[in-house]
Tab-separated table of C-alpha atoms in Angstrom:
chain	number	residue	atom	x	y	z
A	1405	MET	CA	-32.313	189.303	-258.019
A	1406	ASP	CA	-30.397	189.369	-261.315
A	1407	ASP	CA	-31.512	192.807	-262.394
A	1408	GLU	CA	-28.320	194.638	-263.260
A	1409	ILE	CA	-28.383	196.686	-266.489
A	1410	VAL	CA	-25.087	197.147	-268.322
A	1411	ILE	CA	-24.648	200.617	-269.885
A	1412	LEU	CA	-22.493	199.960	-272.926
A	1413	THR	CA	-22.081	203.402	-274.518
A	1414	SER	CA	-24.023	206.629	-274.792
A	1415	PHE	CA	-27.565	207.103	-273.493
A	1416	SER	CA	-28.961	207.400	-277.010
A	1417	PHE	CA	-27.488	204.042	-277.995
A	1418	VAL	CA	-28.826	202.331	-274.888
A	1419	LYS	CA	-32.278	203.761	-275.484
A	1420	TYR	CA	-32.260	202.628	-279.103
A	1421	HIS	CA	-30.953	199.192	-278.135
A	1422	HIS	CA	-33.668	198.802	-275.474
A	1423	VAL	CA	-36.442	199.704	-277.931
A	1424	GLN	CA	-35.112	197.347	-280.554
A	1425	GLU	CA	-34.859	194.521	-278.041
A	1426	SER	CA	-38.375	195.145	-276.748
A	1427	GLN	CA	-39.822	195.109	-280.254
A	1428	MET	CA	-37.999	191.870	-281.026
A	1429	ASP	CA	-39.062	190.245	-277.760
A	1430	GLU	CA	-42.702	191.267	-278.142
A	1431	ARG	CA	-42.892	189.777	-281.636
A	1432	ARG	CA	-44.461	186.348	-281.865
A	1433	PRO	CA	-41.766	183.781	-282.747
A	1434	THR	CA	-41.751	182.399	-286.255
A	1435	LEU	CA	-42.457	178.756	-287.020
A	1436	LYS	CA	-38.814	178.360	-288.026
A	1437	GLN	CA	-37.641	179.594	-284.619
A	1438	GLN	CA	-40.098	177.301	-282.832
A	1439	LEU	CA	-39.024	174.285	-284.877
A	1440	TYR	CA	-35.375	175.071	-284.207
A	1441	ALA	CA	-35.969	175.345	-280.432
A	1442	PHE	CA	-37.975	172.119	-280.376
A	1443	SER	CA	-35.408	170.238	-282.465
A	1444	LEU	CA	-32.483	171.468	-280.381
A	1445	CYS	CA	-34.109	170.529	-277.058
A	1446	GLY	CA	-35.371	167.226	-278.441
A	1447	ILE	CA	-31.960	166.191	-279.775
A	1448	VAL	CA	-30.187	167.190	-276.553
A	1449	PHE	CA	-32.752	165.233	-274.538
A	1450	LEU	CA	-32.318	162.075	-276.653
A	1451	ILE	CA	-28.521	162.246	-276.457
A	1452	VAL	CA	-28.302	163.040	-272.737
A	1453	TYR	CA	-31.066	160.683	-271.597
A	1454	ASN	CA	-29.917	157.681	-273.633
A	1455	PHE	CA	-26.234	158.178	-272.881
A	1456	ALA	CA	-26.955	158.404	-269.142
A	1457	ALA	CA	-29.117	155.251	-269.321
A	1458	TRP	CA	-26.433	153.367	-271.266
A	1459	TYR	CA	-23.619	154.538	-268.976
A	1460	THR	CA	-25.490	153.704	-265.770
A	1461	SER	CA	-26.648	150.298	-267.021
A	1462	LYS	CA	-23.003	149.176	-267.104
A	1463	ALA	CA	-22.590	149.685	-263.361
A	1464	GLU	CA	-22.561	146.524	-261.268
A	1465	LYS	CA	-24.921	147.811	-258.594
A	1466	ILE	CA	-27.327	150.754	-258.719
A	1467	PRO	CA	-28.770	151.853	-255.358
A	1468	SER	CA	-32.293	153.073	-254.734
A	1469	PHE	CA	-33.713	155.463	-252.173
A	1470	VAL	CA	-37.207	154.881	-250.783
A	1471	PHE	CA	-38.991	156.793	-248.022
A	1472	ASP	CA	-40.862	154.627	-245.527
A	1473	PHE	CA	-44.245	156.076	-246.478
A	1474	GLU	CA	-43.873	155.108	-250.154
A	1475	LYS	CA	-45.017	151.548	-249.471
A	1476	HIS	CA	-48.492	153.009	-248.971
A	1477	ILE	CA	-48.623	154.643	-252.431
A	1478	PRO	CA	-51.085	152.661	-254.566
A	1479	PHE	CA	-50.353	151.422	-258.083
A	1480	LEU	CA	-52.955	152.958	-260.422
A	1481	PRO	CA	-52.632	151.546	-263.947
A	1482	TRP	CA	-54.879	154.199	-265.524
A	1483	SER	CA	-52.460	156.935	-264.415
A	1484	ILE	CA	-50.177	155.834	-267.249
A	1485	ILE	CA	-52.379	158.041	-269.463
A	1486	PRO	CA	-51.420	161.411	-267.899
A	1487	TYR	CA	-47.869	160.105	-267.467
A	1488	MET	CA	-47.519	159.511	-271.210
A	1489	THR	CA	-48.842	162.972	-272.112
A	1490	SER	CA	-45.560	164.527	-270.987
A	1491	GLY	CA	-44.204	163.685	-274.440
A	1492	ILE	CA	-47.146	165.462	-276.101
A	1493	PHE	CA	-46.554	168.565	-274.000
A	1494	PHE	CA	-42.833	168.463	-274.818
A	1495	CYS	CA	-43.633	168.492	-278.534
A	1496	SER	CA	-46.238	171.267	-278.301
A	1497	VAL	CA	-44.977	173.718	-275.677
A	1498	PHE	CA	-42.466	175.404	-278.007
A	1499	PHE	CA	-45.290	176.288	-280.408
A	1500	MET	CA	-47.315	177.965	-277.642
A	1501	ALA	CA	-44.699	180.551	-276.668
A	1502	LYS	CA	-46.356	183.950	-276.939
A	1503	ASP	CA	-43.272	186.019	-277.746
A	1504	HIS	CA	-39.653	185.714	-278.761
A	1505	GLU	CA	-38.260	186.120	-275.248
A	1506	GLN	CA	-40.557	183.463	-273.798
A	1507	LEU	CA	-39.360	180.998	-276.425
A	1508	LYS	CA	-35.734	181.920	-275.716
A	1509	VAL	CA	-36.140	181.516	-271.944
A	1510	LEU	CA	-38.090	178.275	-272.412
A	1511	THR	CA	-35.292	176.859	-274.562
A	1512	LYS	CA	-32.587	177.833	-272.071
A	1513	ARG	CA	-34.494	176.293	-269.191
A	1514	MET	CA	-35.172	173.048	-271.062
A	1515	LEU	CA	-31.542	172.673	-272.103
A	1516	PHE	CA	-30.269	173.521	-268.622
A	1517	VAL	CA	-32.474	171.058	-266.737
A	1518	THR	CA	-31.904	168.277	-269.278
A	1519	ILE	CA	-28.117	168.547	-269.064
A	1520	ALA	CA	-28.144	169.056	-265.273
A	1521	ALA	CA	-30.405	166.030	-264.776
A	1522	GLY	CA	-28.185	163.962	-267.077
A	1523	LEU	CA	-25.153	164.790	-264.955
A	1524	PHE	CA	-27.007	163.679	-261.821
A	1525	PHE	CA	-28.101	160.445	-263.547
A	1526	ILE	CA	-24.439	159.660	-264.226
A	1527	MET	CA	-22.848	160.862	-260.983
A	1528	PHE	CA	-25.584	159.783	-258.547
A	1529	PRO	CA	-27.496	156.968	-260.279
A	1530	LEU	CA	-30.629	155.568	-258.671
A	1531	ARG	CA	-33.055	152.852	-259.744
A	1532	PHE	CA	-36.708	152.219	-259.076
A	1533	SER	CA	-37.012	149.368	-256.603
A	1534	LEU	CA	-40.717	148.549	-256.064
A	1535	VAL	CA	-42.269	145.587	-257.898
A	1536	LYS	CA	-44.743	146.794	-260.491
A	1537	PRO	CA	-47.992	144.756	-260.542
A	1538	GLY	CA	-49.412	143.510	-263.814
A	1539	THR	CA	-52.358	145.149	-265.596
A	1540	ASN	CA	-55.530	143.535	-266.894
A	1541	SER	CA	-56.191	146.050	-269.677
A	1542	SER	CA	-54.422	145.261	-272.934
A	1543	VAL	CA	-54.313	148.950	-273.893
A	1544	LEU	CA	-52.716	149.975	-270.604
A	1545	ASN	CA	-50.426	146.960	-270.712
A	1546	TYR	CA	-49.192	148.079	-274.148
A	1547	SER	CA	-48.347	151.485	-272.670
A	1548	PHE	CA	-46.383	149.906	-269.840
A	1549	GLN	CA	-44.526	147.703	-272.309
A	1550	PHE	CA	-43.647	150.828	-274.266
A	1551	LEU	CA	-42.261	152.409	-271.079
A	1552	LYS	CA	-40.263	149.281	-270.308
A	1553	ILE	CA	-38.485	149.616	-273.651
A	1554	PHE	CA	-38.013	153.379	-273.900
A	1555	ASP	CA	-38.078	154.703	-270.299
A	1556	SER	CA	-34.886	153.958	-268.382
A	1557	PRO	CA	-35.259	152.454	-264.882
A	1558	PHE	CA	-32.037	154.236	-263.884
A	1559	ASN	CA	-32.650	157.881	-264.895
A	1560	GLN	CA	-34.595	158.604	-261.736
A	1561	SER	CA	-33.480	161.608	-259.711
A	1562	PRO	CA	-34.306	164.334	-260.572
A	1563	SER	CA	-37.491	163.319	-262.408
A	1564	LEU	CA	-37.577	165.038	-265.777
A	1565	HIS	CA	-41.338	164.513	-265.862
A	1566	ILE	CA	-41.596	166.783	-262.830
A	1567	VAL	CA	-39.039	169.329	-264.028
A	1568	TYR	CA	-40.649	169.589	-267.444
A	1569	ALA	CA	-44.162	169.865	-265.947
A	1570	PHE	CA	-43.126	172.974	-263.990
A	1571	ILE	CA	-41.516	174.480	-267.087
A	1572	PHE	CA	-44.534	173.638	-269.257
A	1573	TRP	CA	-46.732	175.541	-266.821
A	1574	THR	CA	-44.694	178.745	-267.221
A	1575	VAL	CA	-45.948	178.808	-270.822
A	1576	PHE	CA	-49.426	177.316	-270.354
A	1577	ARG	CA	-50.297	179.714	-267.518
A	1578	SER	CA	-50.486	182.602	-270.011
A	1579	LEU	CA	-53.112	180.832	-272.164
A	1580	LYS	CA	-56.628	182.205	-271.954
A	1581	LYS	CA	-58.397	178.969	-272.814
A	1582	ALA	CA	-58.033	175.615	-271.029
A	1583	ARG	CA	-55.672	177.160	-268.476
A	1584	THR	CA	-57.334	175.547	-265.459
A	1585	PHE	CA	-57.656	172.196	-267.231
A	1586	LEU	CA	-53.962	172.204	-268.147
A	1587	MET	CA	-52.969	173.132	-264.578
A	1588	LEU	CA	-54.976	170.223	-263.144
A	1589	TRP	CA	-53.665	167.869	-265.819
A	1590	LEU	CA	-50.054	168.795	-265.048
A	1591	ILE	CA	-50.696	168.140	-261.349
A	1592	LEU	CA	-52.155	164.752	-262.310
A	1593	LEU	CA	-49.099	164.135	-264.485
A	1594	GLY	CA	-46.851	164.845	-261.498
A	1595	VAL	CA	-48.800	162.469	-259.240
A	1596	SER	CA	-48.723	159.779	-261.945
A	1597	THR	CA	-44.929	159.522	-261.654
A	1598	LEU	CA	-45.584	157.846	-258.296
A	1599	THR	CA	-48.771	155.888	-259.039
A	1600	THR	CA	-47.366	154.289	-262.212
A	1601	TYR	CA	-44.397	153.073	-260.150
A	1602	GLN	CA	-41.948	154.942	-262.346
A	1603	HIS	CA	-40.368	157.209	-259.706
A	1604	HIS	CA	-39.688	157.395	-256.000
A	1605	PHE	CA	-40.556	160.477	-253.979
A	1606	ILE	CA	-36.950	161.691	-253.813
A	1607	ASP	CA	-37.084	162.058	-257.599
A	1608	ILE	CA	-40.098	164.366	-257.334
A	1609	LEU	CA	-38.427	166.522	-254.686
A	1610	SER	CA	-35.172	166.872	-256.610
A	1611	GLY	CA	-37.084	167.569	-259.824
A	1612	THR	CA	-39.035	170.372	-258.168
A	1613	VAL	CA	-35.859	171.934	-256.789
A	1614	LEU	CA	-34.120	171.750	-260.180
A	1615	ALA	CA	-37.101	173.372	-261.906
A	1616	HIS	CA	-37.036	176.375	-259.579
A	1617	ILE	CA	-33.271	176.710	-259.928
A	1618	SER	CA	-33.819	177.013	-263.678
A	1619	PHE	CA	-36.422	179.756	-263.090
A	1620	ILE	CA	-33.899	181.701	-261.015
A	1621	PHE	CA	-31.008	181.206	-263.439
A	1622	PHE	CA	-33.123	182.082	-266.483
A	1623	PRO	CA	-35.825	184.575	-265.453
A	1624	TYR	CA	-38.494	185.726	-267.863
A	1625	ARG	CA	-38.462	189.491	-268.551
A	1626	GLN	CA	-35.662	190.022	-266.103
A	1627	HIS	CA	-35.612	193.830	-266.400
A	1628	ASP	CA	-39.385	194.385	-266.516
A	1629	PHE	CA	-40.533	195.715	-263.125
A	1630	GLN	CA	-43.987	194.153	-263.638
A	1631	TYR	CA	-42.428	190.650	-263.409
A	1632	ARG	CA	-40.292	191.449	-260.375
A	1633	ASN	CA	-42.611	189.633	-257.962
A	1634	PHE	CA	-42.389	186.415	-259.986
A	1635	HIS	CA	-38.594	186.493	-259.735
A	1636	VAL	CA	-38.690	187.055	-255.966
A	1637	ALA	CA	-41.382	184.382	-255.532
A	1638	ASN	CA	-39.136	181.742	-257.101
A	1639	PHE	CA	-36.584	182.203	-254.321
A	1640	TYR	CA	-39.272	181.599	-251.711
A	1641	PHE	CA	-40.560	178.562	-253.639
A	1642	LEU	CA	-37.049	177.127	-253.953
A	1643	PHE	CA	-36.335	177.636	-250.259
A	1644	GLY	CA	-39.661	176.020	-249.348
A	1645	TRP	CA	-39.053	172.896	-251.444
A	1646	MET	CA	-35.518	172.584	-250.117
A	1647	LEU	CA	-36.882	172.692	-246.568
A	1648	ILE	CA	-39.481	170.021	-247.413
A	1649	SER	CA	-36.704	167.831	-248.810
A	1650	ALA	CA	-34.568	168.407	-245.708
A	1651	ALA	CA	-37.517	167.654	-243.404
A	1652	LEU	CA	-38.242	164.303	-245.054
A	1653	LEU	CA	-34.597	163.251	-245.255
A	1654	LEU	CA	-33.890	164.181	-241.634
A	1655	ASP	CA	-37.090	162.453	-240.561
A	1656	GLN	CA	-35.934	159.307	-242.338
A	1657	TYR	CA	-32.564	159.223	-240.593
A	1658	CYS	CA	-32.787	161.366	-237.446
A	1659	GLY	CA	-36.337	161.155	-236.154
A	1660	HIS	CA	-39.782	162.670	-236.546
A	1661	LEU	CA	-38.880	165.855	-234.687
A	1662	TRP	CA	-37.409	167.224	-237.917
A	1663	LEU	CA	-40.862	167.276	-239.509
A	1664	ILE	CA	-41.224	170.645	-237.803
A	1665	LEU	CA	-39.343	172.027	-240.823
A	1666	PHE	CA	-42.602	171.645	-242.730
A	1667	TRP	CA	-43.785	174.759	-240.894
A	1668	PRO	CA	-41.250	177.225	-242.398
A	1669	ALA	CA	-41.363	175.271	-245.674
A	1670	VAL	CA	-45.111	175.708	-246.159
A	1671	MET	CA	-44.824	179.283	-244.897
A	1672	SER	CA	-42.154	180.053	-247.504
A	1673	ILE	CA	-44.224	178.604	-250.362
A	1674	ILE	CA	-47.282	180.605	-249.247
A	1675	ILE	CA	-45.196	183.794	-249.118
A	1676	GLY	CA	-44.014	183.048	-252.660
A	1677	TYR	CA	-47.649	182.702	-253.731
A	1678	HIS	CA	-48.481	186.076	-252.158
A	1679	TYR	CA	-45.559	187.658	-253.986
A	1680	GLN	CA	-46.878	186.321	-257.285
A	1681	LYS	CA	-50.262	187.873	-256.514
A	1682	ASN	CA	-48.690	191.056	-255.084
A	1683	SER	CA	-50.796	190.532	-251.941
A	1684	VAL	CA	-49.513	193.471	-249.912
A	1685	HIS	CA	-51.926	192.702	-247.049
A	1686	PHE	CA	-50.977	189.064	-246.557
A	1687	LEU	CA	-49.644	190.054	-243.130
A	1688	LYS	CA	-50.961	193.475	-242.116
A	1689	ASP	CA	-54.633	194.402	-242.359
A	1690	LYS	CA	-56.010	197.730	-243.601
A	1691	ASN	CA	-55.194	199.309	-240.230
A	1692	GLY	CA	-51.595	198.111	-240.202
A	1693	ASN	CA	-52.157	195.359	-237.618
A	1694	ILE	CA	-51.023	191.725	-237.780
A	1695	SER	CA	-53.531	189.287	-236.289
A	1696	LEU	CA	-52.566	186.764	-233.619
A	1697	TRP	CA	-52.823	183.717	-235.887
A	1698	ARG	CA	-50.684	185.401	-238.555
A	1699	ASN	CA	-48.111	186.317	-235.933
A	1700	ILE	CA	-47.977	182.649	-234.976
A	1701	PHE	CA	-47.963	181.121	-238.461
A	1702	TYR	CA	-45.455	183.609	-239.925
A	1703	ALA	CA	-43.310	183.695	-236.757
A	1704	PRO	CA	-40.090	182.444	-238.468
A	1705	TYR	CA	-40.484	185.023	-241.267
A	1706	LEU	CA	-41.238	187.843	-238.823
A	1707	MET	CA	-38.318	186.836	-236.608
A	1708	VAL	CA	-35.869	186.970	-239.547
A	1709	TYR	CA	-37.188	190.393	-240.552
A	1710	ARG	CA	-36.864	191.634	-236.993
A	1711	ILE	CA	-33.238	190.498	-236.903
A	1712	PHE	CA	-32.489	192.190	-240.242
A	1713	TRP	CA	-34.247	195.342	-239.073
A	1714	LYS	CA	-32.392	195.344	-235.763
A	1715	PHE	CA	-28.894	195.052	-237.209
A	1716	LEU	CA	-28.976	196.077	-240.888
A	1717	ARG	CA	-31.352	199.028	-241.182
A	1718	LYS	CA	-30.016	202.395	-242.252
A	1719	ASN	CA	-31.361	205.926	-242.071
A	1720	ARG	CA	-32.422	205.665	-238.405
A	1721	ARG	CA	-32.636	209.435	-238.146
A	1722	PRO	CA	-35.221	210.985	-240.459
A	1723	LEU	CA	-33.848	212.774	-243.536
A	1724	GLU	CA	-35.612	215.874	-244.813
A	1725	ILE	CA	-36.193	215.559	-248.568
A	1726	VAL	CA	-38.616	218.492	-248.888
A	1727	PRO	CA	-39.268	221.085	-246.166
A	1728	ARG	CA	-41.223	219.200	-243.433
A	1729	ILE	CA	-41.232	215.881	-245.349
A	1730	TYR	CA	-38.887	213.192	-244.010
A	1731	ILE	CA	-37.962	209.618	-244.904
A	1732	SER	CA	-36.446	206.934	-242.687
A	1733	SER	CA	-36.378	203.273	-241.790
A	1734	ARG	CA	-38.961	201.963	-239.331
A	1735	PRO	CA	-38.075	203.617	-236.020
A	1736	GLY	CA	-37.757	201.648	-232.811
A	1737	PRO	CA	-38.938	202.998	-229.440
A	1738	GLU	CA	-35.396	204.216	-228.762
A	1739	ASP	CA	-35.442	206.311	-231.978
A	1740	LEU	CA	-38.653	208.270	-231.359
A	1741	HIS	CA	-36.843	211.260	-229.870
A	1742	TYR	CA	-35.463	211.962	-233.368
A	1743	PHE	CA	-38.981	212.338	-234.775
A	1744	GLU	CA	-40.696	214.870	-232.457
A	1745	ILE	CA	-44.139	213.446	-233.129
A	1746	ASN	CA	-47.389	215.333	-232.468
A	1747	SER	CA	-51.025	215.022	-233.521
A	1748	SER	CA	-50.325	217.039	-236.681
A	1749	THR	CA	-47.666	214.574	-237.831
A	1750	LEU	CA	-48.669	212.338	-240.739
A	1751	VAL	CA	-46.891	208.961	-240.775
A	1752	TYR	CA	-46.909	206.835	-243.952
A	1753	ASP	CA	-45.839	203.278	-243.174
A	1754	LEU	CA	-44.737	201.434	-246.353
A	1755	SER	CA	-43.668	198.246	-244.564
A	1756	ALA	CA	-45.621	195.049	-245.283
A	1757	GLU	CA	-43.622	192.940	-242.796
A	1758	ILE	CA	-43.495	194.587	-239.363
A	1759	GLU	CA	-46.125	196.439	-237.354
A	1760	GLU	CA	-45.584	200.099	-236.575
A	1761	THR	CA	-43.940	201.126	-233.306
A	1762	SER	CA	-46.861	201.716	-230.944
A	1763	GLY	CA	-45.470	205.018	-229.630
A	1764	LEU	CA	-45.298	206.445	-233.148
A	1765	LYS	CA	-48.637	205.001	-234.241
A	1766	ASN	CA	-50.626	206.249	-231.242
A	1767	LYS	CA	-49.274	209.808	-231.193
A	1768	SER	CA	-49.604	210.608	-234.911
A	1769	ALA	CA	-52.005	210.439	-237.834
A	1770	TYR	CA	-51.007	206.961	-238.985
A	1771	HIS	CA	-51.498	205.784	-242.602
A	1772	PRO	CA	-50.471	202.208	-243.554
A	1773	TYR	CA	-49.582	201.838	-247.241
A	1774	PRO	CA	-47.732	198.503	-247.461
A	1775	PHE	CA	-45.529	197.487	-250.406
A	1776	LEU	CA	-43.773	194.114	-250.595
A	1777	ASP	CA	-40.040	194.258	-249.917
A	1778	ILE	CA	-37.891	194.191	-253.113
A	1779	GLY	CA	-41.114	193.558	-255.035
A	1780	THR	CA	-43.237	195.297	-257.630
A	1781	PHE	CA	-44.654	198.747	-256.960
A	1782	ASP	CA	-48.249	198.733	-258.134
A	1783	ILE	CA	-48.689	201.758	-260.405
A	1784	HIS	CA	-52.235	202.561	-259.273
A	1785	SER	CA	-51.430	202.305	-255.545
A	1786	THR	CA	-48.249	204.337	-255.949
A	1787	LYS	CA	-49.990	207.151	-257.830
A	1788	LYS	CA	-52.737	207.225	-255.213
A	1789	LEU	CA	-50.220	207.409	-252.362
A	1790	VAL	CA	-48.044	210.109	-253.954
A	1791	THR	CA	-51.120	212.185	-254.786
A	1792	GLU	CA	-52.403	211.843	-251.213
A	1793	ILE	CA	-49.074	212.899	-249.717
A	1794	THR	CA	-48.880	215.857	-252.113
A	1795	GLU	CA	-52.400	217.041	-251.265
A	1796	ASN	CA	-51.867	216.613	-247.523
A	1797	TYR	CA	-48.606	218.531	-247.753
A	1798	LYS	CA	-50.467	221.543	-249.113
A	1799	LYS	CA	-52.818	221.465	-246.086
A	1800	LEU	CA	-50.176	220.924	-243.388
A	1801	PRO	CA	-50.549	223.183	-240.337
A	1802	ALA	CA	-47.546	225.205	-239.189
A	1803	GLU	CA	-46.448	222.508	-236.705
A	1804	GLY	CA	-47.223	219.622	-239.106
A	1805	LYS	CA	-44.730	217.165	-240.633
A	1806	ILE	CA	-44.875	214.132	-242.906
A	1807	PHE	CA	-42.795	211.011	-242.196
A	1808	ILE	CA	-42.465	208.278	-244.846
A	1809	HIS	CA	-40.758	205.076	-243.794
A	1810	CYS	CA	-40.313	201.450	-244.841
A	1811	THR	CA	-38.729	198.637	-242.835
A	1812	MET	CA	-35.045	198.913	-243.669
A	1813	GLY	CA	-34.902	202.416	-245.151
A	1814	PHE	CA	-33.262	201.401	-248.432
A	1815	THR	CA	-35.734	201.291	-251.324
A	1816	ARG	CA	-39.466	201.747	-250.696
A	1817	SER	CA	-39.248	205.023	-248.783
A	1818	SER	CA	-36.647	206.274	-251.292
A	1819	VAL	CA	-38.843	205.507	-254.312
A	1820	ILE	CA	-41.920	207.205	-252.829
A	1821	GLY	CA	-39.685	210.072	-251.689
A	1822	ILE	CA	-38.405	210.572	-255.253
A	1823	LEU	CA	-41.949	210.737	-256.623
A	1824	VAL	CA	-43.055	213.132	-253.875
A	1825	MET	CA	-40.091	215.420	-254.623
A	1826	LYS	CA	-40.935	215.242	-258.323
A	1827	ASN	CA	-44.502	216.357	-257.615
A	1828	ILE	CA	-43.883	219.058	-255.024
A	1829	LEU	CA	-40.667	220.526	-256.456
A	1830	SER	CA	-41.682	220.016	-260.124
A	1831	LEU	CA	-38.478	218.124	-260.905
A	1832	PRO	CA	-37.792	215.687	-263.755
A	1833	VAL	CA	-37.738	212.158	-262.332
A	1834	ASP	CA	-34.010	211.712	-263.107
A	1835	GLU	CA	-33.146	214.895	-261.238
A	1836	ALA	CA	-35.365	213.868	-258.313
A	1837	ALA	CA	-33.547	210.513	-258.183
A	1838	GLU	CA	-30.146	212.205	-258.161
A	1839	THR	CA	-31.289	214.574	-255.438
A	1840	MET	CA	-32.463	211.608	-253.365
A	1841	LYS	CA	-29.057	209.927	-253.741
A	1842	ASP	CA	-27.373	213.111	-252.531
A	1843	ILE	CA	-29.639	213.313	-249.472
A	1844	HIS	CA	-29.846	209.583	-248.688
A	1845	LYS	CA	-26.484	207.916	-249.275
A	1846	ASN	CA	-27.883	204.454	-248.486
A	1847	ALA	CA	-30.791	204.670	-250.927
A	1848	VAL	CA	-31.032	201.599	-253.169
A	1849	ILE	CA	-32.808	202.193	-256.472
A	1850	HIS	CA	-32.617	198.906	-258.359
A	1851	PRO	CA	-32.306	199.071	-262.167
A	1852	TYR	CA	-35.736	197.447	-262.588
A	1853	LEU	CA	-37.253	200.504	-260.859
A	1854	LYS	CA	-35.980	202.982	-263.467
A	1855	ASP	CA	-38.680	202.018	-265.957
A	1856	PHE	CA	-41.262	202.124	-263.162
A	1857	LEU	CA	-40.287	205.654	-262.124
A	1858	LYS	CA	-40.624	206.848	-265.714
A	1859	LYS	CA	-44.116	205.369	-265.988
A	1860	ILE	CA	-45.443	207.258	-262.947
């Protein structure tokens, strides 16, 4: 979402600046840089955490917030082991950053969440309220005694253990070895915040929300089109966790009916997962159809898209970009008279969200080629599609036409249209893009797509 590129001076300067920045960012960070990042984040953590604990401890009464179901969470003494490893990960994660930009983004995220959490500890203090049973093991008992001295009972929401675990994973997920083990261990670490009786569930929810806010505020490789789906996914993840939080809070105070919010919450998180994987067929199958169960499960998502399509779409009438090649938004039944469809008409549907209008699909040669909205264009799929359109254009009969459309008519159809014009008219990509803007005034070519267009 934050993909604007600022052009400071001449094109040659910008190009040189971009290359220099890329070379710097690709370089593995030096030990000095890693030590500096670790020291800075460690010092800020110690200051913020201890000051918040000291400040809150002076209050006469500190409230606590406990969901009804938390009384059923068991106390598992052995889970103190994964809980304590958060400190080990904190000390090591800075030395696992694979490039300069990853270290820079990691540092910004760690500083942001530490300071933000500290402010919440001071302004909205909470304490842990359940009685912690004793332990029989002397080793485990020593660990709990250590926590009693150094881990504040007041710095609860958001849980920094949870926030840090999410941030740790953004670095560990790029490791080739022990990746699965580290993922499972971090999940165990997150669960241990509850089973060691160190945090309530509200702390876990708020920690998860804060972590995803940091991912949105400080994206990794913001202007690299290959990471676009990760940036979009974080918005879906954030929305999903916020809905889960709302569902549980409303259930606590207003009744169980509000648990229905788990439906769009889980749906949103699953959509975020599909964006990360660039799963263009998570809704429509190879024939462009959405199955009944997907229509039911994704109903809130499909309904929102239908509303957007109904009121916000542009380019309802097809625009001719090359003789007998047109682009548009997804037409409704009332728009079909603009298209003059026949059996020699080739329709390329780029929408991943909404099924094709039946009248258009049944009367033409229909080709579904879905791309995720405001997501990454896969290079291989895009080349294949543009080549297919180019070859079919050469074989068009006299009455034949080609229609290319996406859902809203802003970006996907415009990008494919630019590449088709480049191929058929033998234009440089920049000139094809300018021509598209002249033809389609509502075309939206995001800055992150400029590098993509040059790579095709």
